[in-house]
Coordinates of C-alpha atoms in Angstrom, one line a residue:
X1 CA -40.2 -27.4 32.1
X2 CA -38.5 -28.0 29.0
X3 CA -34.6 -26.7 28.2
X4 CA -35.2 -27.0 24.4
X5 CA -37.1 -23.7 24.2
X6 CA -34.4 -21.7 26.3
X7 CA -31.2 -23.3 24.2
X8 CA -32.8 -22.4 20.8
X9 CA -33.8 -19.3 22.2
X10 CA -29.8 -18.1 23.2
X11 CA -28.2 -20.7 20.8
X12 CA -29.4 -19.6 17.6
X13 CA -29.0 -15.9 17.9
X14 CA -25.6 -17.0 19.4
X15 CA -24.7 -19.4 16.7
X16 CA -25.7 -16.6 13.7
X17 CA -23.4 -13.9 15.5
X18 CA -20.6 -16.2 15.2
X19 CA -21.0 -17.5 11.7
X20 CA -21.0 -13.5 10.5
X21 CA -18.3 -12.6 12.8
X22 CA -16.2 -15.7 10.7
X23 CA -17.4 -14.2 7.4
X24 CA -16.5 -11.0 8.3
X25 CA -12.9 -12.1 9.4
X26 CA -12.6 -13.9 5.8
X27 CA -13.4 -11.3 3.8
X28 CA -11.2 -9.0 5.5
X29 CA -8.1 -11.7 5.1
X30 CA -9.0 -12.1 1.6
X31 CA -9.0 -8.2 1.1
X32 CA -5.7 -7.7 2.7
X33 CA -3.9 -10.8 1.4
X34 CA -4.8 -9.5 -2.3
X35 CA -1.7 -8.6 -4.1
X36 CA -1.7 -5.5 -5.7
X37 CA 0.8 -6.2 -8.4
X38 CA -1.3 -9.0 -9.8
X39 CA -3.2 -6.9 -12.2
X40 CA 0.3 -5.4 -13.6
X41 CA 1.2 -9.4 -15.0
X42 CA -1.7 -9.4 -16.3
X43 CA -1.7 -6.0 -17.9
X44 CA 2.3 -6.7 -19.4
X45 CA 0.7 -9.7 -21.6
X46 CA -1.3 -7.3 -23.4
X47 CA 0.6 -5.1 -25.9
X48 CA -0.1 -1.6 -25.1
X49 CA -0.6 1.2 -27.8
X50 CA 1.8 3.8 -27.3
X51 CA 1.2 6.2 -24.6
X52 CA 2.4 9.7 -22.9
X53 CA 5.2 9.2 -20.2
X54 CA 3.0 8.1 -17.1
X55 CA 2.7 10.6 -14.5
X56 CA 1.6 10.9 -10.5
X57 CA 1.7 12.1 -7.5
X58 CA 1.3 10.8 -4.0
X59 CA 1.7 11.5 -0.2
X60 CA 4.4 9.3 0.9
X61 CA 6.2 8.1 3.9
X62 CA 9.6 6.9 3.0
X63 CA 12.3 5.5 5.1
X64 CA 15.6 3.9 5.0
X65 CA 15.5 0.3 5.7
X66 CA 16.3 0.1 9.2
X67 CA 15.5 3.5 10.1
X68 CA 13.2 3.1 13.1
X69 CA 11.9 7.0 13.5
X70 CA 8.0 6.8 12.5
X71 CA 8.1 10.7 12.4
X72 CA 10.2 11.1 9.6
X73 CA 10.3 10.8 6.1
X74 CA 6.8 12.3 5.3
X75 CA 6.3 14.3 2.3
X76 CA 5.3 13.5 -1.9
X77 CA 6.5 11.1 -4.4
X78 CA 6.3 12.7 -7.9
X79 CA 6.9 11.1 -11.3
X80 CA 7.0 13.3 -14.0
X81 CA 8.7 12.6 -17.6
X82 CA 10.2 9.5 -15.9
X83 CA 12.0 10.8 -13.0
X84 CA 11.0 10.0 -9.6
X85 CA 11.7 12.6 -6.9
X86 CA 10.8 12.8 -3.3
X87 CA 9.7 16.6 -1.8
X88 CA 10.1 16.3 2.0
X89 CA 7.1 18.0 3.8
X90 CA 7.5 21.9 4.2
X91 CA 10.2 21.8 1.2
X92 CA 10.1 23.3 -2.2
X93 CA 12.7 21.5 -3.7
X94 CA 13.2 17.9 -3.9
X95 CA 15.5 15.9 -1.4
X96 CA 16.4 13.5 -4.3
X97 CA 15.1 12.9 -8.1
X98 CA 16.4 9.7 -10.2
X99 CA 15.2 8.0 -13.0
X100 CA 12.1 5.8 -12.9
X101 CA 14.2 2.9 -14.4
X102 CA 16.6 2.6 -12.0
X103 CA 14.4 1.4 -9.2
X104 CA 13.1 -1.9 -8.4
X105 CA 9.8 -2.2 -6.5
X106 CA 8.5 -4.7 -4.4
X107 CA 5.0 -5.3 -2.5
X108 CA 5.3 -6.3 1.3
X109 CA 3.5 -9.0 2.7
X110 CA 0.2 -7.7 4.0
X111 CA 1.1 -7.6 8.1
X112 CA 4.5 -5.8 7.0
X113 CA 5.0 -2.0 8.3
X114 CA 5.0 -0.6 4.7
X115 CA 3.4 -1.6 1.8
X116 CA 6.4 -1.2 -0.8
X117 CA 9.8 -1.6 -0.9
X118 CA 11.8 0.3 -3.2
X119 CA 15.7 -0.6 -4.2
X120 CA 17.8 1.7 -6.2
X121 CA 21.5 2.0 -6.2
X122 CA 21.1 5.8 -5.8
X123 CA 18.9 5.5 -2.5
X124 CA 19.7 2.2 -1.2
X125 CA 16.5 0.3 -0.1
X126 CA 13.6 2.3 1.0
X127 CA 10.2 1.0 2.9
X128 CA 7.4 3.2 1.3
X129 CA 3.7 3.9 2.0
X130 CA 1.9 6.0 -0.5
X131 CA -1.7 7.2 -0.7
X132 CA -3.5 10.2 -2.2
X133 CA -5.0 11.1 1.5
X134 CA -2.9 12.1 4.4
X135 CA -0.7 9.5 5.8
X136 CA -1.1 8.8 9.7
X137 CA 1.3 9.5 11.9
X138 CA 0.3 8.6 15.4
X139 CA -3.0 6.3 15.2
X140 CA -4.1 3.2 12.6
X141 CA -6.8 3.9 10.7
X142 CA -7.9 0.2 9.0
X143 CA -10.0 1.4 6.3
X144 CA -7.7 3.7 5.4
X145 CA -4.9 1.1 5.1
X146 CA -6.8 -0.7 2.9
X147 CA -7.2 2.2 0.7
X148 CA -3.1 2.8 0.7
X149 CA -2.8 -0.7 -0.7
X150 CA -4.7 -0.3 -3.3
X151 CA -2.8 3.3 -3.9
X152 CA 0.4 1.2 -3.6
X153 CA -0.9 -1.3 -6.4
X154 CA -1.6 2.0 -8.2
X155 CA 1.9 3.3 -7.7
X156 CA 3.5 0.1 -8.9
X157 CA 1.6 0.3 -11.8
X158 CA 2.4 3.6 -12.9
X159 CA 6.1 2.9 -12.2
X160 CA 6.0 0.0 -14.2
X161 CA 4.9 1.9 -17.0
X162 CA 7.5 4.4 -16.8
X163 CA 10.2 1.8 -16.5
X164 CA 10.9 0.3 -12.9
X165 CA 11.4 -3.1 -12.5
X166 CA 8.8 -5.5 -10.4
X167 CA 10.9 -7.6 -7.9
X168 CA 9.4 -10.7 -6.4

């Protein structure tokens, strides 16, 4: 009895499954490594027509750098009339509100705990996650994390249009 048919019977499916896993991993890594700010630099080169002041509202998790309590700092970031305000969850008034031009924004590496770092003389360095959905507090959702990375890119573009500086 020859072993060739048995080897082919088991080896071919194993090789195909392994190849599919490698392709999936490569696609996920490429997606995570994409920098959401790349679009901003291409938009900056094209002269834009005069527009109304950019506005937006995002669910956010905002922490001061070095602050380790993962269960605080949830609320809403609202950009209106050139001012960025943070409204803590359950509050009616913003905890702080500063001009968007006073902020510098950096997109963090894909493996960082937060998508963005925002620097301002008034607030110091902040670690920020923004989303149009509620932000997970206890567990992780990888697909939601990918969407939050896209939302971070949107936030950076809107803040840049409002006058914030993009830091490298």
